[in-house]
CSV table of C-alpha atoms (C1' of nucleotides) in Angstrom, one decimal:
chain,number,residue,atom,x,y,z
A,1,MET,CA,0.0,0.0,0.0
A,2,ILE,CA,1.4,3.4,-1.0
A,3,VAL,CA,0.7,6.5,1.0
A,4,HIS,CA,2.3,9.9,0.5
A,5,VAL,CA,2.5,12.6,3.2
A,6,SER,CA,3.3,16.2,2.7
A,7,THR,CA,4.6,18.3,5.5
A,8,SER,CA,4.1,21.6,3.6
A,9,SER,CA,0.4,21.3,2.9
A,10,GLY,CA,-0.6,22.2,6.4
A,11,VAL,CA,-2.8,19.1,6.7
A,12,PRO,CA,-2.0,17.0,9.8
A,13,ILE,CA,-0.1,13.8,8.9
A,14,TYR,CA,-2.6,11.6,10.6
A,15,LEU,CA,-5.4,13.2,8.6
A,16,GLN,CA,-3.5,12.7,5.3
A,17,ILE,CA,-3.2,9.1,6.1
A,18,GLU,CA,-6.8,8.7,7.0
A,19,GLN,CA,-8.0,10.5,3.9
A,20,GLN,CA,-5.8,8.4,1.6
A,21,ILE,CA,-6.8,5.1,3.1
A,22,GLU,CA,-10.4,6.1,3.1
A,23,GLN,CA,-10.2,7.0,-0.6
A,24,MET,CA,-8.5,3.7,-1.4
A,25,ILE,CA,-11.3,1.8,0.3
A,26,SER,CA,-13.9,3.9,-1.5
A,27,ALA,CA,-12.3,3.3,-4.8
A,28,GLY,CA,-12.1,-0.4,-4.1
A,29,ARG,CA,-8.3,-0.4,-4.3
A,30,LEU,CA,-8.3,-1.8,-0.8
A,31,ALA,CA,-10.5,-4.9,-0.5
A,32,ARG,CA,-12.6,-5.9,2.4
A,33,GLY,CA,-10.6,-8.0,4.8
A,34,GLU,CA,-7.3,-6.9,3.3
A,35,GLU,CA,-4.5,-6.4,5.7
A,36,LEU,CA,-2.9,-3.0,6.1
A,37,PRO,CA,0.8,-2.5,6.8
A,38,PRO,CA,1.8,-2.8,10.5
A,39,ILE,CA,1.9,0.5,12.3
A,40,ARG,CA,5.6,0.4,12.7
A,41,SER,CA,6.3,-0.5,9.1
A,42,LEU,CA,4.2,2.3,7.7
A,43,ALA,CA,5.7,4.7,10.2
A,44,GLN,CA,9.2,3.7,9.1
A,45,GLN,CA,8.2,3.9,5.4
A,46,LEU,CA,6.9,7.4,5.9
A,47,VAL,CA,9.6,8.4,8.3
A,48,ILE,CA,7.2,9.5,11.0
A,49,ASN,CA,6.4,8.4,14.5
A,50,PRO,CA,4.4,5.1,14.9
A,51,ASN,CA,2.0,7.0,17.2
A,52,THR,CA,0.9,9.1,14.3
A,53,VAL,CA,0.0,6.0,12.2
A,54,ALA,CA,-1.6,4.5,15.2
A,55,ARG,CA,-3.7,7.6,15.6
A,56,ALA,CA,-4.9,7.3,12.0
A,57,TYR,CA,-5.7,3.6,12.3
A,58,ARG,CA,-7.5,4.2,15.5
A,59,ASP,CA,-9.7,6.9,14.0
A,60,LEU,CA,-10.5,4.8,11.0
A,61,GLU,CA,-11.4,1.9,13.2
A,62,GLN,CA,-13.8,4.2,15.1
A,63,LYS,CA,-15.3,5.2,11.8
A,64,GLY,CA,-15.9,1.5,11.1
A,65,LEU,CA,-13.6,1.3,8.1
A,66,LEU,CA,-10.9,-0.8,9.7
A,67,PHE,CA,-10.7,-3.3,12.5
A,68,SER,CA,-7.6,-4.2,14.5
A,69,LYS,CA,-6.7,-7.5,16.1
A,70,GLN,CA,-4.0,-7.1,18.6
A,71,GLY,CA,-1.0,-9.2,17.8
A,72,SER,CA,-2.4,-10.0,14.4
A,73,GLY,CA,-2.7,-6.8,12.4
A,74,THR,CA,-5.1,-4.2,11.0
A,75,PHE,CA,-7.6,-5.0,8.3
A,76,VAL,CA,-10.3,-3.4,6.1
A,77,ALA,CA,-13.6,-4.0,7.8
A,78,GLU,CA,-16.2,-6.2,6.0
A,79,SER,CA,-18.7,-3.5,6.5
A,80,ALA,CA,-16.5,-0.8,5.0
A,81,PRO,CA,-18.7,1.2,2.6
A,82,ARG,CA,-17.1,0.7,-0.7
A,83,LEU,CA,-18.6,3.5,-2.8
A,84,SER,CA,-21.3,2.6,-5.2
A,85,ASP,CA,-20.9,3.6,-8.8
A,86,GLU,CA,-23.3,6.4,-8.1
A,87,GLY,CA,-21.2,7.5,-5.1
A,88,ARG,CA,-18.1,7.6,-7.1
A,89,ARG,CA,-19.8,9.7,-9.7
A,90,VAL,CA,-21.0,12.1,-7.1
A,91,LEU,CA,-17.5,12.4,-5.5
A,92,LEU,CA,-15.9,12.9,-8.9
A,93,GLY,CA,-18.6,15.4,-9.8
A,94,GLU,CA,-17.9,17.6,-6.8
A,95,ARG,CA,-14.2,17.7,-7.7
A,96,LEU,CA,-15.1,18.5,-11.3
A,97,ASP,CA,-17.3,21.4,-10.1
A,98,GLU,CA,-14.4,22.9,-8.3
A,99,LEU,CA,-12.3,22.6,-11.4
A,100,VAL,CA,-14.9,24.2,-13.7
A,101,ALA,CA,-15.1,27.1,-11.2
A,102,LEU,CA,-11.4,27.5,-11.3
A,103,SER,CA,-11.4,27.5,-15.1
A,104,GLN,CA,-13.9,30.4,-15.0
A,105,GLN,CA,-11.7,32.3,-12.5
A,106,PHE,CA,-8.9,31.7,-15.0
A,107,SER,CA,-11.0,32.9,-17.9
A,108,ILE,CA,-10.5,29.6,-19.6
A,109,GLY,CA,-13.6,29.1,-21.7
A,110,PRO,CA,-15.6,25.9,-22.1
A,111,ASP,CA,-14.2,25.1,-25.5
A,112,GLU,CA,-10.6,25.4,-24.4
A,113,PHE,CA,-11.4,23.5,-21.2
A,114,MET,CA,-12.9,20.7,-23.3
A,115,VAL,CA,-9.8,20.5,-25.4
A,116,MET,CA,-7.7,20.1,-22.3
A,117,VAL,CA,-9.9,17.3,-21.0
A,118,ASP,CA,-9.9,15.6,-24.4
A,119,GLU,CA,-6.1,15.8,-24.5
A,120,ARG,CA,-5.9,13.8,-21.3
A,121,LEU,CA,-8.6,11.4,-22.1
A,122,ARG,CA,-7.5,10.5,-25.6
A,123,PRO,CA,-4.6,8.2,-24.5
A,124,LEU,CA,-7.0,6.4,-22.2
A,125,ARG,CA,-9.5,5.4,-24.9
A,126,PRO,CA,-9.1,1.8,-25.9
A,127,SER,CA,-10.5,2.6,-29.4
A,128,GLU,CA,-8.6,3.8,-32.4
A,129,PRO,CA,-5.2,2.6,-31.4
A,130,GLU,CA,-2.4,3.1,-33.8
A,131,THR,CA,-1.5,-0.6,-34.0
A,132,PRO,CA,-4.2,-3.3,-33.9
A,133,ARG,CA,-3.8,-5.3,-30.8
A,134,SER,CA,-5.1,-8.6,-29.4
A,135,PRO,CA,-7.9,-8.1,-26.9
A,136,PHE,CA,-5.8,-9.8,-24.2
A,137,ASP,CA,-2.9,-7.4,-24.2
A,138,ASP,CA,-4.3,-4.7,-22.0
A,139,GLU,CA,-6.7,-6.1,-19.6
A,140,PHE,CA,-5.8,-3.8,-16.7
A,141,ILE,CA,-4.3,-0.3,-16.6
A,142,ASP,CA,-2.4,0.5,-13.4
B,1,MET,CA,-13.4,40.1,-1.5
B,2,ILE,CA,-14.8,36.7,-0.6
B,3,VAL,CA,-12.9,34.2,1.4
B,4,HIS,CA,-14.1,30.9,2.8
B,5,VAL,CA,-12.5,29.0,5.6
B,6,SER,CA,-13.1,25.5,6.7
B,7,THR,CA,-12.4,24.3,10.2
B,8,SER,CA,-12.8,20.7,9.3
B,9,SER,CA,-10.2,20.4,6.5
B,10,GLY,CA,-7.3,20.3,8.8
B,11,VAL,CA,-5.6,23.2,6.9
B,12,PRO,CA,-4.7,26.1,9.3
B,13,ILE,CA,-7.0,29.1,8.8
B,14,TYR,CA,-4.2,31.5,8.1
B,15,LEU,CA,-2.9,29.1,5.3
B,16,GLN,CA,-6.4,28.9,3.8
B,17,ILE,CA,-6.6,32.7,3.6
B,18,GLU,CA,-3.1,32.9,2.1
B,19,GLN,CA,-3.9,30.3,-0.5
B,20,GLN,CA,-7.1,31.9,-1.6
B,21,ILE,CA,-5.7,35.4,-1.8
B,22,GLU,CA,-2.7,34.0,-3.7
B,23,GLN,CA,-5.0,32.3,-6.1
B,24,MET,CA,-7.2,35.4,-6.6
B,25,ILE,CA,-4.1,37.3,-7.5
B,26,SER,CA,-2.9,34.6,-9.9
B,27,ALA,CA,-6.3,34.6,-11.5
B,28,GLY,CA,-6.2,38.3,-11.9
B,29,ARG,CA,-9.3,38.7,-9.8
B,30,LEU,CA,-7.4,40.9,-7.5
B,31,ALA,CA,-5.7,43.7,-9.4
B,32,ARG,CA,-2.3,45.2,-8.6
B,33,GLY,CA,-2.7,48.0,-6.2
B,34,GLU,CA,-6.2,46.9,-5.2
B,35,GLU,CA,-6.9,47.3,-1.5
B,36,LEU,CA,-7.7,44.3,0.6
B,37,PRO,CA,-10.2,44.3,3.5
B,38,PRO,CA,-8.8,45.6,6.8
B,39,ILE,CA,-7.6,42.9,9.1
B,40,ARG,CA,-10.4,43.5,11.6
B,41,SER,CA,-13.1,43.5,8.9
B,42,LEU,CA,-12.0,40.2,7.4
B,43,ALA,CA,-11.6,38.7,10.8
B,44,GLN,CA,-15.1,39.8,11.8
B,45,GLN,CA,-16.5,38.5,8.5
B,46,LEU,CA,-14.9,35.1,9.0
B,47,VAL,CA,-15.6,35.0,12.7
B,48,ILE,CA,-11.9,34.5,13.5
B,49,ASN,CA,-9.3,36.4,15.5
B,50,PRO,CA,-7.7,39.4,13.9
B,51,ASN,CA,-4.3,38.0,14.7
B,52,THR,CA,-5.0,35.1,12.3
B,53,VAL,CA,-5.8,37.4,9.4
B,54,ALA,CA,-2.7,39.6,10.3
B,55,ARG,CA,-0.6,36.4,10.2
B,56,ALA,CA,-1.8,35.7,6.6
B,57,TYR,CA,-1.3,39.3,5.5
B,58,ARG,CA,2.2,39.4,7.0
B,59,ASP,CA,3.2,36.1,5.3
B,60,LEU,CA,1.9,37.3,2.0
B,61,GLU,CA,3.8,40.6,2.4
B,62,GLN,CA,6.9,38.7,3.1
B,63,LYS,CA,6.3,36.7,-0.1
B,64,GLY,CA,6.0,40.0,-2.0
B,65,LEU,CA,2.4,39.6,-3.0
B,66,LEU,CA,1.1,42.3,-0.8
B,67,PHE,CA,2.3,45.5,0.9
B,68,SER,CA,0.9,47.2,3.9
B,69,LYS,CA,0.8,50.8,4.8
B,70,GLN,CA,0.2,51.4,8.5
B,71,GLY,CA,-2.8,53.5,9.0
B,72,SER,CA,-3.8,53.2,5.4
B,73,GLY,CA,-4.5,49.6,4.5
B,74,THR,CA,-3.1,46.5,2.8
B,75,PHE,CA,-2.8,46.3,-1.0
B,76,VAL,CA,-1.8,44.0,-3.8
B,77,ALA,CA,1.8,44.6,-4.7
B,78,GLU,CA,2.6,46.0,-8.1
B,79,SER,CA,5.1,43.3,-8.5
B,80,ALA,CA,2.6,40.5,-7.7
B,81,PRO,CA,3.1,37.8,-10.3
B,82,ARG,CA,-0.2,37.6,-12.1
B,83,LEU,CA,-0.2,34.3,-13.9
B,84,SER,CA,0.2,34.4,-17.7
B,85,ASP,CA,-2.4,32.6,-19.8
B,86,GLU,CA,0.1,29.8,-20.2
B,87,GLY,CA,0.6,29.7,-16.5
B,88,ARG,CA,-3.1,29.3,-15.8
B,89,ARG,CA,-3.3,26.5,-18.4
B,90,VAL,CA,-0.5,24.7,-16.7
B,91,LEU,CA,-2.0,25.1,-13.3
B,92,LEU,CA,-5.4,24.0,-14.4
B,93,GLY,CA,-3.8,21.1,-16.3
B,94,GLU,CA,-2.2,19.8,-13.2
B,95,ARG,CA,-5.4,19.8,-11.4
B,96,LEU,CA,-7.0,18.1,-14.3
B,97,ASP,CA,-4.4,15.4,-14.3
B,98,GLU,CA,-5.2,14.6,-10.7
B,99,LEU,CA,-8.9,14.3,-11.6
B,100,VAL,CA,-8.3,12.0,-14.5
B,101,ALA,CA,-6.2,9.8,-12.3
B,102,LEU,CA,-9.0,9.7,-9.8
B,103,SER,CA,-11.5,8.8,-12.5
B,104,GLN,CA,-9.3,5.8,-13.4
B,105,GLN,CA,-9.2,4.7,-9.7
B,106,PHE,CA,-12.9,5.0,-9.7
B,107,SER,CA,-13.2,2.9,-12.9
B,108,ILE,CA,-15.0,5.8,-14.6
B,109,GLY,CA,-14.2,5.5,-18.3
B,110,PRO,CA,-13.2,8.3,-20.6
B,111,ASP,CA,-16.7,8.5,-22.3
B,112,GLU,CA,-18.5,8.8,-19.0
B,113,PHE,CA,-16.0,11.3,-17.7
B,114,MET,CA,-16.5,13.3,-20.9
B,115,VAL,CA,-20.2,13.4,-20.3
B,116,MET,CA,-19.8,14.7,-16.8
B,117,VAL,CA,-17.5,17.4,-18.1
B,118,ASP,CA,-20.0,18.3,-20.8
B,119,GLU,CA,-22.9,18.5,-18.3
B,120,ARG,CA,-21.0,21.1,-16.3
B,121,LEU,CA,-19.7,23.1,-19.3
B,122,ARG,CA,-23.0,23.2,-21.1
B,123,PRO,CA,-24.6,25.9,-19.0
B,124,LEU,CA,-21.5,28.1,-19.5
B,125,ARG,CA,-21.8,28.1,-23.2
B,126,PRO,CA,-23.4,31.3,-24.4
B,127,SER,CA,-25.1,29.8,-27.4
B,128,GLU,CA,-27.8,27.2,-27.6
B,129,PRO,CA,-28.4,26.6,-23.9
B,130,GLU,CA,-31.6,24.7,-24.5
B,131,THR,CA,-30.6,21.8,-26.6
B,132,PRO,CA,-28.7,19.1,-24.7
B,133,ARG,CA,-25.8,17.8,-26.7
B,134,SER,CA,-23.7,14.8,-26.8
B,135,PRO,CA,-20.1,15.5,-26.0
B,136,PHE,CA,-19.0,13.9,-29.2
B,137,ASP,CA,-20.8,16.4,-31.4
B,138,ASP,CA,-18.2,19.0,-30.7
B,139,GLU,CA,-15.4,19.6,-33.1
B,140,PHE,CA,-12.1,20.6,-31.8
B,141,ILE,CA,-9.9,22.9,-33.7
B,142,ASP,CA,-6.2,22.7,-32.9
C,1,DT,C1',7.2,-23.3,25.2
C,2,DT,C1',9.6,-19.5,23.3
C,3,DA,C1',10.6,-15.6,20.3
C,4,DA,C1',9.1,-12.4,17.2
C,5,DT,C1',5.5,-9.5,15.7
C,6,DA,C1',1.3,-6.9,16.3
C,7,DG,C1',-1.7,-3.5,18.4
C,8,DT,C1',-2.6,-0.8,22.9
C,9,DA,C1',-1.6,2.5,26.4
C,10,DT,C1',0.8,6.0,29.0
C,11,DT,C1',3.7,9.8,30.0
C,12,DA,C1',6.6,13.6,28.8
C,13,DA,C1',8.3,17.2,25.9
C,14,DT,C1',8.3,20.4,22.0
C,15,DG,C1',6.3,23.1,18.5
C,16,DT,C1',2.4,25.3,16.3
C,17,DA,C1',-2.4,27.3,15.7
C,18,DA,C1',-5.6,30.1,17.4
C,19,DT,C1',-7.8,33.1,20.7
C,20,DA,C1',-7.8,37.0,23.8
C,21,DG,C1',-6.4,41.3,25.3
C,22,DT,C1',-3.6,45.3,25.2
C,23,DA,C1',-0.8,49.0,23.6
C,24,DC,C1',1.4,51.6,20.0
C,25,DA,C1',2.4,54.1,15.4
C,26,DT,C1',0.8,55.9,11.1
C,27,DT,C1',-2.5,57.7,8.0
C,28,DG,C1',-6.3,60.4,6.4
C,29,DA,C1',-10.5,63.1,7.1
C,30,DC,C1',-12.4,66.8,9.6
D,1,DG,C1',-4.8,69.4,16.2
D,2,DT,C1',-8.2,65.7,16.9
D,3,DC,C1',-10.1,61.5,16.0
D,4,DA,C1',-11.2,57.3,13.9
D,5,DA,C1',-9.4,53.6,11.2
D,6,DT,C1',-5.6,51.0,10.0
D,7,DG,C1',-1.5,48.0,10.6
D,8,DT,C1',2.1,46.4,14.1
D,9,DA,C1',3.8,44.3,18.2
D,10,DC,C1',3.7,41.8,22.3
D,11,DT,C1',2.2,38.6,26.1
D,12,DA,C1',-0.6,35.0,27.9
D,13,DT,C1',-3.4,31.0,27.4
D,14,DT,C1',-5.5,27.0,25.4
D,15,DA,C1',-5.6,23.2,22.4
D,16,DC,C1',-3.6,20.1,19.2
D,17,DA,C1',0.1,17.6,16.4
D,18,DT,C1',4.0,15.3,16.7
D,19,DT,C1',7.9,13.0,18.6
D,20,DA,C1',10.0,10.1,22.0
D,21,DA,C1',10.5,6.4,25.0
D,22,DT,C1',8.4,2.7,27.4
D,23,DA,C1',5.7,-1.0,28.9
D,24,DC,C1',2.1,-4.0,28.2
D,25,DT,C1',-1.1,-7.6,25.9
D,26,DA,C1',-2.4,-10.7,22.2
D,27,DT,C1',-1.2,-13.4,18.3
D,28,DT,C1',1.6,-16.2,15.4
D,29,DA,C1',5.0,-19.3,14.1
D,30,DA,C1',9.2,-21.9,14.9
DNA sequence: TTAATAGTATTAATGTAATAGTACATTGAC
DNA sequence: GTCAATGTACTATTACATTAATACTATTAA
């Protein structure tokens, strides 16, 4: 599991960890029952104090997203609310609203914005590839 | 000038103020030489302590974005780096990259993403606001 | 059974955020 | 000159984030 923390953003480290784990669960990138890194391991990886990771795990357990078994490890709860398709759309939509608002502040018109979106989406489209490929080449994109 | 602060995001209030003012200057929504609200006014408007606003103004002055004249007020510096058109595109592009990455995590495909963008852009288009359009009608001119 | 690994709990110390209150200096309007 | 409005500066206090150092309990595996 990969987590990144920024000390310059102003967001407390334990919150950054919580938000990222929460998002990974929402997105289904952390499956129910999956084991999380031990507190000490993640702390060492992020070069922070184990207490800070423990705080994040504890908060998420209280939220019902994780459960801890002493001596065994910390796992994603079976009841963890993986977002529905609709939930993901809503979440993405909110972020998109912010971005559209920013584009207006920047005086970047709808057409230009659309071009920017298209530029970034084009390489993701499976259709119209340059070279014909077998349908089994590219099952998953990570 | 409108500033919003959130106490739940974890970001320090003075940083939120700094970031928003900085963004307004970048976007050109705060002109060079324009006067900002007095410390006490903004503090009252946001229901926070004047010291917190003062901290934000002081930091931004140190950054060279503002300058203060005691007894007179606080103003946008003449040297404040308003972003160029290209700079705005780059900034917006970075944010857009993040969003596209999120859409992939959420397994929201390019087509669906494009629809979401179009839904939000449609009301901004000056012409033909009544007829709903497919995002694929549009022709892009490069 | 024993050792290693895991989470839990506690205490202390440091630094920062934010509030509160006060006092002072400068500017501009009258 | 007077006065109000502004920014500046300082102290004190509270709360929180983070680190640090331990000690403890539960689980797992050799």
